[in-house]
Amino acid sequence: MQTRAELERKNLDSMENPYSSVPAEITSIVDESPTIKTFELEPDEPMEFATGEFIQLSVPGLGEAPFTPSSSPNVTDTLEVTIMEAGEVTGELHDMSEGDTVGIRGPYGKGYPLEEMEGRDVLVVGGGVGLAPLRSLLYMLTAQPDDFGKICLKYGARAPDHLIYKDQLDDWGSGASEIDLELTVDEGDEDWEGNVGVVTNLLEDLEVDTEKGVAVVCGPPIMMKFTTQSLLDYFESSDIYLSMEKNMSCGFGMCGHCQLGKYYVCKDGPVFTHDQVKDIPDLWE
Amino acid sequence: MDVYRTSESNFLTLLENIASNRELFVPADDHGEIAYKNWDDLGQSSVQFPKNRIGTPPKVFFFPPKEEVSTFPSDKGGPERNKRAVFGLKACDLSAFKVLDRVFLDEEFVDPFYAIRRHDTLLISSDCYQVSDTCFCNKVGGQPYPEERGFDLNVTKTPDFEDLIVEFNPDSLEAQEIYEKNSDLFEPANEKTLEKRTAFRTSREEKLDEQNSFFEVSEDVSDIPPDDPMWRDFAEKCVECGACNLSCPTCHCFQLYEKEEGSSVSRNKVWDSCNFKGYSRVAGGANPMESLESRVRNRFYDKFGRIYENHGFYGCTGCGRCIDGCMGDIDMRDVLKEVTVENKN
């Protein structure tokens, strides 16, 4: 319980309002796949974030949805969010155009702990639009490649036209990049010559030092569930980082909705180690 | 010592003096029930000394059922300052601030609306005169009178003593100021008066011990998974009305929704209930708490598991409002009893 004196130390007349959003202009829109677009946003006031933290993005008058920026935290005047059309807010966002205004607030949560990854190999496993937050992480890992060991990306999507960031995938796959990339799709098409099958198929002969390395996973719940199961054969539970997603409304641990066991995903996550969450019943539901 | 005695009429004079420079809310008759009313709107009804907690949880004064929290594109700013006082809170109501303060006055993020109201509201509590048969504060670390001084003033009314016993919190500048201005209404409580207060308090505690001896409270609720049949049994009685959440003094869930008014958009904070099916639904339709069993469990897990694991105290004050309000006759104490039984098996 707080006393009046403790409350006074919070400068009651000049407190920040955490419910307030900053206007941001949509400065470019990239079609990534039939259901996914990347929006570049230029906020009225720059918003600094660390990789893996998330923001609340609003379509004014309709509502908000949480997204982890897919851009590099080193770019500070704009940020990018990659959004799959899944509900009301994302549906409306997909109908918006360059020059339109959205609202953003944040950043919130605990992102990827880069300091834990220093000097170690990093295996990044993504599924579908789950590559979005991972791209931000990959930007940070490759910005200072000497600080980290080998960086491997295993990425899977439903079909070739559902792979996102195609230009970057070409770069990363070219051999000139620090990233060792392997792709797969659930179902190929006539032009596809690569792997076919789920992303867990790519986790058998890993080129990273799994004893000293870390793994980072983001994707749909079912993909995360099976990927985690496979990774536990190689990695310590506390070295597997998972991006958990729940219904996040306020973003700062007050509204209650994003509970996950004893945690709130918005405040204690969205990035958790497998060790933190492994005993939670119905983890992947 | 900051304990005094005064007559009931002097105490009403004190309330009147407080109301002269603060908005004062007091318990008063409302069609046969006791509800908080603004002192200035009392009309024919008179101030009541509630026997135990009244139906309305005091969170309504700090975290109202609905409020505008921001506007877009330009934010109008935080809430207006308004000096208020609330009379009639009970010890369980005060202990609810332990939970709400943790939620809304976090170190990193502070809800300015809650913080300002908490600061600007004087809390005038009173001892329970007669415990309700659904009260169980004694089982969750409480007692039928305020022990930790979360109040500014506390009033004790006993059956065998005509005067009221009023305690001013020595750590509250506001309480001390009120005493200074109204000292002619009070005389120091002597040893005998204090003894009467202690005896009365003990008798209320004994009553609580007696009526709540049939169950134990335990954080082991965490160990009972959502698919345990005990949750199904309780869920069968639940009608998903959300009364347990809405009447609970510590339930703090809300949702934000936006409303367009001309060129401005307002964001509103509205009470939500984990009892409702859509509570944890995400975009695309996935819903981790789709089953009623999982939602019924969540409420108990939150109060006795999650909050305990994170903060070391229970999120339930034992006020029993959820028991009174439940249309399906779910008694939180029966759930706790079942938890103990399950864990022994």
XYZ file of C-alpha atoms in Angstrom:
630
model
C 0.000 0.000 0.000
C 1.360 3.402 -0.902
C 1.271 6.449 1.324
C 0.309 9.926 0.199
C 3.962 10.995 0.484
C 5.017 8.171 -1.840
C 2.339 9.243 -4.291
C 3.547 12.841 -4.203
C 6.984 11.716 -5.339
C 5.384 10.657 -8.625
C 4.899 14.353 -9.564
C 1.152 14.016 -9.803
C 0.602 17.100 -11.958
C 3.102 16.166 -14.636
C 2.733 12.412 -14.930
C 2.996 10.759 -18.315
C -0.226 9.286 -19.582
C 0.513 5.700 -20.631
C -2.854 5.459 -22.408
C -1.998 8.211 -24.853
C -0.877 7.469 -28.438
C 1.410 9.523 -30.657
C 0.273 10.109 -34.261
C 2.427 8.383 -36.868
C 2.245 8.730 -40.658
C 2.379 5.682 -42.890
C 5.290 6.545 -45.188
C 5.478 3.337 -47.202
C 3.680 0.020 -47.579
C 5.292 -3.140 -48.942
C 3.205 -6.151 -49.993
C 5.071 -9.111 -48.548
C 2.617 -11.927 -49.252
C -1.086 -12.312 -50.077
C -1.934 -11.650 -46.407
C 1.057 -9.732 -45.052
C 2.206 -6.123 -45.511
C 5.046 -4.123 -44.019
C 4.256 -0.543 -42.996
C 6.914 2.073 -42.458
C 5.760 4.604 -39.862
C 7.078 8.037 -39.062
C 5.880 9.086 -35.613
C 5.465 12.764 -34.638
C 7.878 12.067 -31.788
C 10.626 9.470 -32.365
C 10.065 6.243 -30.438
C 13.150 4.363 -29.372
C 12.785 0.650 -28.789
C 14.973 -2.350 -28.128
C 14.745 -5.377 -30.383
C 11.850 -7.638 -29.405
C 9.906 -4.992 -27.477
C 6.448 -4.268 -28.833
C 4.210 -1.312 -29.526
C 0.451 -0.782 -29.527
C -0.638 0.409 -32.939
C -4.078 1.979 -33.306
C -6.405 2.641 -36.160
C -7.964 5.767 -34.675
C -11.562 5.155 -33.706
C -11.390 1.401 -34.258
C -8.883 0.043 -31.780
C -5.389 -1.184 -31.107
C -3.290 -4.274 -31.736
C 0.206 -5.167 -30.506
C 3.163 -5.575 -32.879
C 6.878 -6.013 -32.443
C 8.673 -3.709 -34.880
C 10.475 -5.606 -37.626
C 12.986 -2.820 -38.258
C 16.322 -2.123 -36.635
C 16.308 -0.217 -33.348
C 19.283 1.682 -34.759
C 16.925 3.504 -37.123
C 15.197 6.008 -34.862
C 13.111 8.381 -36.993
C 10.955 5.655 -38.527
C 9.961 2.137 -37.595
C 8.475 -0.747 -39.517
C 5.787 -3.194 -38.548
C 4.921 -6.279 -40.555
C 1.282 -7.162 -40.226
C -0.780 -10.171 -41.216
C -4.465 -9.608 -41.830
C -6.098 -11.532 -39.006
C -8.835 -9.462 -37.377
C -10.611 -6.124 -37.388
C -7.694 -3.783 -36.730
C -5.281 -5.594 -39.053
C -7.989 -5.777 -41.718
C -8.475 -2.018 -41.564
C -4.701 -1.451 -41.572
C -4.435 -3.444 -44.774
C -6.928 -1.056 -46.386
C -4.930 2.040 -45.387
C -2.638 3.990 -47.727
C 0.592 5.899 -47.605
C -0.014 9.283 -45.973
C -2.683 7.935 -43.591
C -2.265 8.435 -39.855
C -2.207 5.757 -37.181
C -1.451 6.012 -33.462
C 1.383 4.315 -31.613
C 2.368 3.993 -27.964
C 5.124 2.060 -26.238
C 7.529 0.409 -26.429
C 6.533 -2.257 -23.935
C 7.801 -5.515 -22.543
C 11.096 -7.313 -22.435
C 12.705 -7.991 -25.784
C 15.582 -10.178 -26.902
C 18.472 -10.190 -24.439
C 21.356 -9.412 -26.800
C 23.794 -9.442 -23.870
C 22.948 -13.108 -23.247
C 23.779 -13.902 -26.870
C 27.190 -12.240 -26.967
C 29.981 -14.560 -28.046
C 27.553 -17.390 -28.703
C 26.103 -19.030 -31.791
C 22.507 -18.026 -32.423
C 19.959 -20.268 -34.108
C 16.901 -18.309 -35.256
C 13.781 -20.272 -36.201
C 10.847 -18.481 -37.779
C 7.462 -19.474 -39.118
C 5.289 -17.285 -41.358
C 4.817 -13.733 -40.122
C 6.828 -14.770 -37.038
C 9.908 -13.694 -38.974
C 8.903 -10.058 -38.296
C 10.354 -9.612 -34.781
C 13.216 -11.937 -35.727
C 14.214 -9.636 -38.587
C 14.727 -6.846 -36.060
C 16.906 -9.210 -34.010
C 18.863 -10.305 -37.116
C 19.550 -6.635 -37.928
C 21.076 -6.220 -34.482
C 23.098 -9.446 -34.659
C 24.523 -8.577 -38.073
C 25.200 -4.939 -37.145
C 28.033 -6.155 -34.903
C 28.813 -9.645 -36.188
C 32.048 -9.855 -34.203
C 30.073 -9.772 -30.965
C 28.230 -12.981 -31.782
C 29.108 -16.457 -32.986
C 27.564 -18.095 -35.995
C 24.061 -16.909 -36.961
C 21.743 -19.484 -38.524
C 18.233 -18.730 -39.735
C 15.739 -21.506 -40.447
C 12.552 -20.110 -41.910
C 9.407 -21.807 -43.081
C 6.154 -20.611 -44.609
C 2.998 -22.123 -46.019
C 4.005 -21.701 -49.670
C 6.662 -19.838 -51.671
C 4.472 -16.757 -52.131
C 3.945 -16.631 -48.343
C 7.654 -16.170 -47.600
C 8.139 -12.579 -46.437
C 11.105 -10.194 -46.896
C 11.955 -11.893 -50.197
C 14.710 -9.402 -51.084
C 16.382 -9.911 -47.741
C 16.048 -13.668 -47.997
C 17.871 -13.434 -51.319
C 20.658 -11.409 -49.652
C 20.885 -13.642 -46.623
C 20.919 -16.725 -48.814
C 23.585 -15.360 -51.162
C 26.514 -16.522 -49.088
C 27.878 -12.976 -48.787
C 25.889 -12.400 -45.597
C 26.819 -13.386 -42.012
C 23.579 -15.292 -41.878
C 23.464 -18.933 -42.807
C 19.939 -19.281 -44.195
C 17.817 -22.329 -44.877
C 14.229 -22.103 -46.138
C 11.349 -24.497 -46.388
C 7.714 -24.335 -47.455
C 4.838 -26.596 -46.466
C 3.786 -26.877 -50.092
C 5.911 -25.946 -53.103
C 4.827 -24.694 -56.500
C 6.143 -25.320 -60.007
C 9.036 -22.846 -59.610
C 10.066 -23.944 -56.129
C 13.261 -25.983 -56.004
C 13.971 -25.744 -52.292
C 12.942 -27.782 -49.249
C 9.371 -28.874 -48.804
C 8.073 -29.694 -45.352
C 7.707 -28.149 -41.929
C 10.469 -26.068 -40.383
C 11.281 -28.706 -37.785
C 12.703 -30.788 -40.647
C 15.541 -28.256 -40.823
C 16.535 -28.841 -37.216
C 18.236 -32.212 -37.572
C 21.819 -31.442 -38.554
C 22.437 -28.101 -36.951
C 25.517 -26.146 -37.931
C 25.626 -24.204 -34.668
C 27.306 -25.087 -31.392
C 24.195 -26.183 -29.564
C 25.978 -26.688 -26.274
C 27.075 -23.092 -25.993
C 24.574 -21.512 -28.337
C 21.084 -20.090 -27.982
C 17.932 -20.602 -30.024
C 15.257 -18.005 -30.738
C 11.833 -19.032 -31.999
C 8.844 -17.088 -33.282
C 5.898 -18.309 -35.290
C 2.374 -19.699 -34.965
C 1.727 -21.631 -31.708
C 1.724 -25.059 -33.347
C 5.077 -24.359 -35.047
C 6.551 -23.059 -31.799
C 5.343 -26.095 -29.904
C 6.995 -28.626 -32.236
C 10.087 -26.506 -32.819
C 10.640 -26.230 -29.078
C 10.239 -29.988 -28.681
C 12.932 -30.557 -31.315
C 15.271 -27.933 -29.936
C 15.158 -29.419 -26.453
C 17.182 -32.342 -27.847
C 20.073 -29.956 -28.374
C 19.662 -26.811 -26.259
C 19.266 -26.085 -22.567
C 15.708 -25.037 -21.720
C 17.046 -21.707 -20.446
C 18.793 -21.065 -23.789
C 15.634 -21.286 -25.892
C 13.879 -17.932 -26.307
C 10.216 -17.959 -27.241
C 7.988 -15.073 -28.323
C 4.647 -15.596 -26.638
C 1.486 -13.959 -27.826
C -1.678 -13.303 -25.867
C -4.453 -10.731 -25.894
C -2.470 -7.622 -24.929
C -4.597 -4.560 -24.395
C -2.926 -2.025 -22.100
C 0.659 -3.172 -22.690
C 1.915 -2.506 -19.179
C 0.497 -5.111 -16.850
C -2.703 -3.448 -15.653
C -5.613 -4.700 -17.773
C -5.028 -8.376 -16.987
C -5.783 -9.961 -20.355
C -2.408 -11.387 -21.386
C -1.881 -13.647 -18.411
C 0.324 -16.678 -18.962
C 0.693 -18.684 -15.772
C 2.025 -16.290 -13.187
C 3.239 -13.869 -15.857
C 1.763 -11.078 -17.882
C 3.074 -11.438 -21.438
C 3.103 -7.657 -21.956
C 5.288 -6.907 -18.972
C 7.261 -10.066 -18.220
C 7.544 -10.970 -21.931
C 6.783 -11.147 -24.790
C 10.132 -12.956 -24.958
C 10.478 -15.764 -22.407
C 12.958 -18.572 -22.016
C 11.428 -22.016 -22.341
C 12.565 -22.614 -18.788
C 10.339 -19.797 -17.519
C 7.153 -21.119 -19.123
C 7.606 -24.877 -19.458
C 5.364 -25.832 -16.517
C 2.408 -23.676 -17.505
C -0.632 -25.834 -18.327
C -1.970 -25.441 -21.882
C 1.058 -23.352 -22.833
C 0.359 -23.432 -26.549
C -3.409 -22.933 -26.488
C -1.959 8.500 21.215
C -4.232 9.457 18.363
C -7.425 7.793 19.599
C -10.361 9.896 20.786
C -13.960 9.510 21.751
C -16.824 11.537 20.468
C -20.609 11.457 20.278
C -22.412 10.371 17.140
C -23.759 13.878 16.609
C -20.272 15.345 16.958
C -19.030 12.845 14.414
C -21.730 13.986 11.990
C -20.562 17.555 12.587
C -17.063 16.383 11.707
C -18.358 14.865 8.455
C -20.158 18.115 7.693
C -16.943 20.060 8.243
C -15.044 17.651 5.985
C -17.750 18.042 3.333
C -17.270 21.811 3.389
C -13.980 21.531 1.511
C -14.068 18.048 -0.009
C -16.561 16.061 -2.036
C -17.722 13.554 0.593
C -19.319 10.163 -0.067
C -21.104 8.382 2.754
C -23.111 5.181 3.117
C -26.806 5.966 3.068
C -30.091 4.192 2.573
C -30.913 3.488 -1.050
C -34.290 1.777 -1.405
C -33.618 -0.566 1.467
C -29.948 -1.157 0.705
C -26.918 0.801 1.728
C -25.054 2.593 -1.038
C -22.530 5.402 -1.267
C -24.140 8.798 -1.722
C -22.733 12.246 -2.130
C -23.142 14.165 1.145
C -24.671 17.078 -0.763
C -27.331 14.825 -2.321
C -28.425 13.023 0.824
C -31.850 14.681 0.870
C -34.096 12.796 3.281
C -31.744 9.880 3.832
C -29.277 9.878 6.668
C -25.708 8.671 7.045
C -25.562 4.995 7.913
C -22.894 3.180 9.879
C -22.698 -0.016 7.839
C -22.437 -3.195 9.908
C -19.928 -4.646 7.479
C -18.711 -3.924 3.953
C -21.402 -2.477 1.706
C -22.169 -4.027 -1.679
C -20.342 -1.441 -3.798
C -16.600 -2.104 -3.850
C -14.671 1.107 -3.126
C -12.615 0.688 -6.297
C -15.409 2.648 -8.010
C -13.928 5.844 -6.542
C -10.431 5.170 -7.921
C -10.982 2.988 -10.960
C -14.500 3.834 -12.150
C -16.435 1.356 -14.332
C -15.837 3.535 -17.375
C -13.669 6.540 -18.028
C -11.990 8.380 -20.861
C -8.218 8.006 -20.528
C -6.882 9.715 -23.629
C -7.826 11.558 -26.780
C -6.260 11.475 -30.247
C -4.564 13.059 -32.150
C -3.856 15.455 -29.292
C -4.227 14.210 -25.744
C -6.294 16.383 -23.418
C -4.106 15.309 -20.537
C -4.629 13.595 -17.211
C -7.554 13.747 -14.798
C -8.651 16.874 -12.956
C -7.657 17.244 -9.315
C -10.574 16.963 -6.941
C -10.341 16.635 -3.153
C -12.629 13.884 -1.970
C -13.365 11.798 1.093
C -15.095 8.434 1.468
C -16.610 7.262 4.743
C -17.677 3.710 5.494
C -14.786 1.630 4.197
C -13.958 -1.533 6.123
C -10.626 -3.194 6.809
C -11.099 -5.519 3.823
C -11.706 -2.491 1.628
C -8.447 -0.946 2.801
C -6.526 -4.138 2.194
C -7.779 -4.137 -1.413
C -5.407 -1.207 -1.985
C -2.519 -3.595 -1.472
C -3.478 -5.246 -4.731
C -4.718 -2.206 -6.649
C -1.658 -0.112 -5.734
C 0.603 -2.877 -7.053
C -1.280 -2.875 -10.322
C -1.836 0.813 -10.968
C 1.191 2.328 -9.201
C 3.848 0.096 -10.659
C 7.396 1.430 -10.632
C 7.692 1.609 -14.396
C 4.151 2.554 -15.378
C 1.722 4.571 -13.303
C -1.940 5.019 -14.076
C -2.259 8.780 -13.532
C -6.021 8.614 -13.067
C -5.741 6.123 -10.238
C -2.702 7.805 -8.681
C -4.335 11.219 -8.460
C -7.556 9.875 -6.989
C -5.649 7.782 -4.475
C -3.720 10.843 -3.383
C -6.665 13.217 -3.306
C -9.139 10.936 -1.511
C -9.356 10.853 2.262
C -10.202 7.376 3.568
C -12.470 7.203 6.610
C -12.873 3.589 7.630
C -14.867 1.928 10.369
C -14.740 -1.336 12.301
C -17.131 -4.117 11.361
C -19.984 -3.966 13.823
C -21.428 -7.282 12.842
C -19.701 -9.633 10.450
C -21.655 -11.020 7.518
C -21.994 -14.785 7.227
C -20.039 -14.585 3.963
C -17.107 -12.644 5.464
C -13.799 -14.517 5.731
C -11.126 -11.806 6.025
C -9.616 -13.700 8.958
C -8.533 -16.446 6.551
C -6.576 -14.186 4.211
C -4.534 -12.220 6.713
C -7.205 -9.688 7.616
C -9.372 -8.846 10.584
C -12.699 -7.019 11.026
C -10.979 -3.736 11.904
C -8.075 -1.935 10.233
C -4.775 -3.037 11.658
C -2.226 -1.660 9.221
C -3.032 2.011 9.027
C -4.217 2.350 5.443
C -6.881 4.823 6.658
C -6.785 8.524 7.441
C -9.454 8.197 10.112
C -11.042 5.090 11.563
C -14.259 4.965 13.572
C -15.337 2.234 15.986
C -18.916 1.867 17.108
C -19.585 -0.741 19.780
C -22.915 -2.061 21.092
C -22.292 -1.336 24.763
C -20.754 2.102 24.513
C -22.660 5.197 23.475
C -19.730 7.143 22.103
C -17.743 6.492 18.982
C -14.013 5.836 19.124
C -12.088 7.700 16.438
C -8.475 7.089 15.505
C -6.474 9.613 13.470
C -3.588 8.183 11.493
C -0.466 9.963 12.810
C 1.227 9.512 9.415
C -1.548 11.340 7.579
C -1.033 15.100 7.469
C -4.623 15.496 6.320
C -5.936 13.517 9.290
C -3.835 15.529 11.717
C -5.040 18.756 10.162
C -8.656 17.650 10.458
C -8.103 16.853 14.113
C -6.510 20.256 14.750
C -9.465 22.051 13.197
C -12.061 19.944 15.014
C -10.391 19.134 18.287
C -13.277 20.608 20.284
C -15.453 17.724 19.060
C -13.206 15.101 20.675
C -11.830 14.058 23.990
C -8.938 11.648 24.442
C -9.917 8.007 24.781
C -8.904 6.652 28.153
C -7.558 3.212 28.942
C -11.032 1.879 29.651
C -12.381 3.028 26.313
C -9.506 1.363 24.528
C -10.139 -1.818 26.448
C -13.728 -1.754 25.285
C -12.554 -1.375 21.738
C -10.164 -4.297 22.072
C -12.799 -6.535 23.650
C -15.293 -5.696 20.937
C -12.738 -6.366 18.232
C -11.805 -9.714 19.731
C -15.433 -10.783 19.844
C -15.821 -10.055 16.106
C -12.686 -12.044 15.379
C -13.990 -14.988 17.356
C -17.184 -14.918 15.338
C -15.173 -15.029 12.104
C -12.985 -17.889 13.350
C -16.090 -19.835 14.261
C -17.935 -19.407 10.949
C -14.871 -20.079 8.809
C -13.395 -23.086 10.554
C -14.526 -25.440 7.772
C -11.862 -24.560 5.200
C -8.256 -23.493 4.755
C -6.757 -21.038 2.296
C -3.842 -22.220 0.241
C -1.859 -21.066 -2.762
C -1.910 -24.701 -3.929
C -4.726 -23.730 -6.272
C -1.873 -23.346 -8.784
C -1.352 -27.094 -8.682
C -4.845 -27.921 -9.857
C -4.794 -27.833 -13.667
C -7.620 -26.468 -15.798
C -8.784 -29.951 -16.781
C -9.302 -31.128 -13.190
C -12.942 -32.218 -12.715
C -13.371 -29.873 -9.741
C -13.397 -26.872 -12.114
C -16.030 -28.556 -14.254
C -18.213 -29.041 -11.195
C -18.018 -25.368 -10.248
C -18.358 -24.253 -13.892
C -21.638 -26.151 -14.082
C -23.071 -23.723 -11.531
C -21.611 -20.592 -13.131
C -23.955 -18.508 -15.305
C -21.136 -16.296 -16.680
C -22.652 -13.079 -15.334
C -19.357 -11.610 -14.141
C -20.848 -10.456 -10.814
C -17.884 -11.973 -8.949
C -15.453 -9.759 -10.853
C -17.538 -6.614 -10.832
C -18.245 -6.752 -7.090
C -14.658 -7.730 -6.212
C -12.640 -4.932 -4.582
C -9.365 -6.182 -6.102
C -10.426 -7.261 -9.612
C -8.764 -4.743 -11.901
C -9.206 -6.059 -15.433
C -10.319 -3.575 -18.017
C -10.421 -3.195 -21.737
C -9.680 -0.174 -23.839
C -12.075 0.837 -26.564
C -12.067 3.777 -28.904
C -14.873 6.109 -29.847
C -14.871 8.631 -32.651
C -16.368 12.036 -31.911
C -16.003 14.418 -34.854
C -12.318 14.876 -35.580
C -11.247 13.566 -32.171
C -11.015 10.009 -30.972
C -11.339 9.066 -27.321
C -9.859 5.988 -25.692
C -11.897 4.595 -22.823
C -11.069 2.235 -20.031
C -13.981 -0.060 -19.150
C -14.181 -2.801 -16.525
C -13.816 -6.279 -17.985
C -14.367 -9.714 -16.495
C -12.246 -12.849 -16.924
C -15.537 -14.689 -16.599
C -16.590 -13.527 -20.066
C -15.868 -15.755 -23.042
C -14.179 -13.101 -25.165
C -11.788 -12.072 -22.402
C -8.653 -13.693 -23.778
C -9.624 -14.050 -27.426
C -6.968 -12.826 -29.875
C -7.141 -11.643 -33.486
C -7.915 -14.551 -35.746
C -10.199 -16.106 -33.121
C -7.874 -18.243 -30.999
C -9.014 -18.206 -27.382
C -6.822 -19.730 -24.656
C -9.634 -19.500 -22.096
C -12.508 -20.580 -24.274
C -13.838 -23.128 -21.796
C -15.810 -21.911 -18.814
C -13.802 -24.271 -16.587
C -10.606 -22.498 -17.500
C -12.175 -19.121 -16.770
C -13.638 -20.228 -13.468
C -10.233 -21.602 -12.505
C -8.503 -18.424 -13.603
C -10.324 -16.279 -11.086
C -9.200 -18.495 -8.207
C -5.734 -19.020 -9.602
C -5.325 -15.249 -9.947
C -6.386 -14.463 -6.383
C -4.568 -17.284 -4.609
C -1.878 -18.293 -7.101
C -0.663 -15.613 -9.490
C -0.799 -12.675 -7.071
C 0.659 -14.765 -4.261
C 3.507 -16.033 -6.459
C 4.349 -12.518 -7.642
C 3.799 -10.454 -4.496
C 3.655 -12.791 -1.531
C 0.111 -11.981 -0.437
C -3.329 -13.148 -1.512
C -5.311 -11.153 -4.034
C -8.500 -11.810 -2.081
C -9.544 -9.679 0.893
C -12.133 -12.178 2.177
C -14.942 -9.632 1.842
C -17.310 -12.291 0.498
C -19.007 -9.956 -2.000
C -18.524 -12.562 -4.765
C -20.362 -15.107 -2.598
C -23.273 -12.726 -2.010
C -23.412 -11.817 -5.693
C -23.173 -15.274 -7.240
C -26.395 -16.403 -8.893
C -25.042 -19.935 -9.174
C -24.325 -20.158 -5.437
C -20.593 -20.640 -5.896
C -18.967 -19.984 -2.538
C -15.286 -19.118 -2.777
C -14.758 -20.924 0.537
C -16.151 -24.162 -0.922
C -13.696 -23.832 -3.790
C -10.818 -23.344 -1.348
C -12.006 -26.314 0.679
C -12.073 -28.429 -2.468
C -8.554 -27.286 -3.349
C -7.298 -28.592 -0.031
C -9.143 -31.891 -0.514
C -7.824 -32.298 -4.081
C -4.272 -31.660 -3.046
C -4.459 -34.278 -0.305
C -5.626 -36.887 -2.801
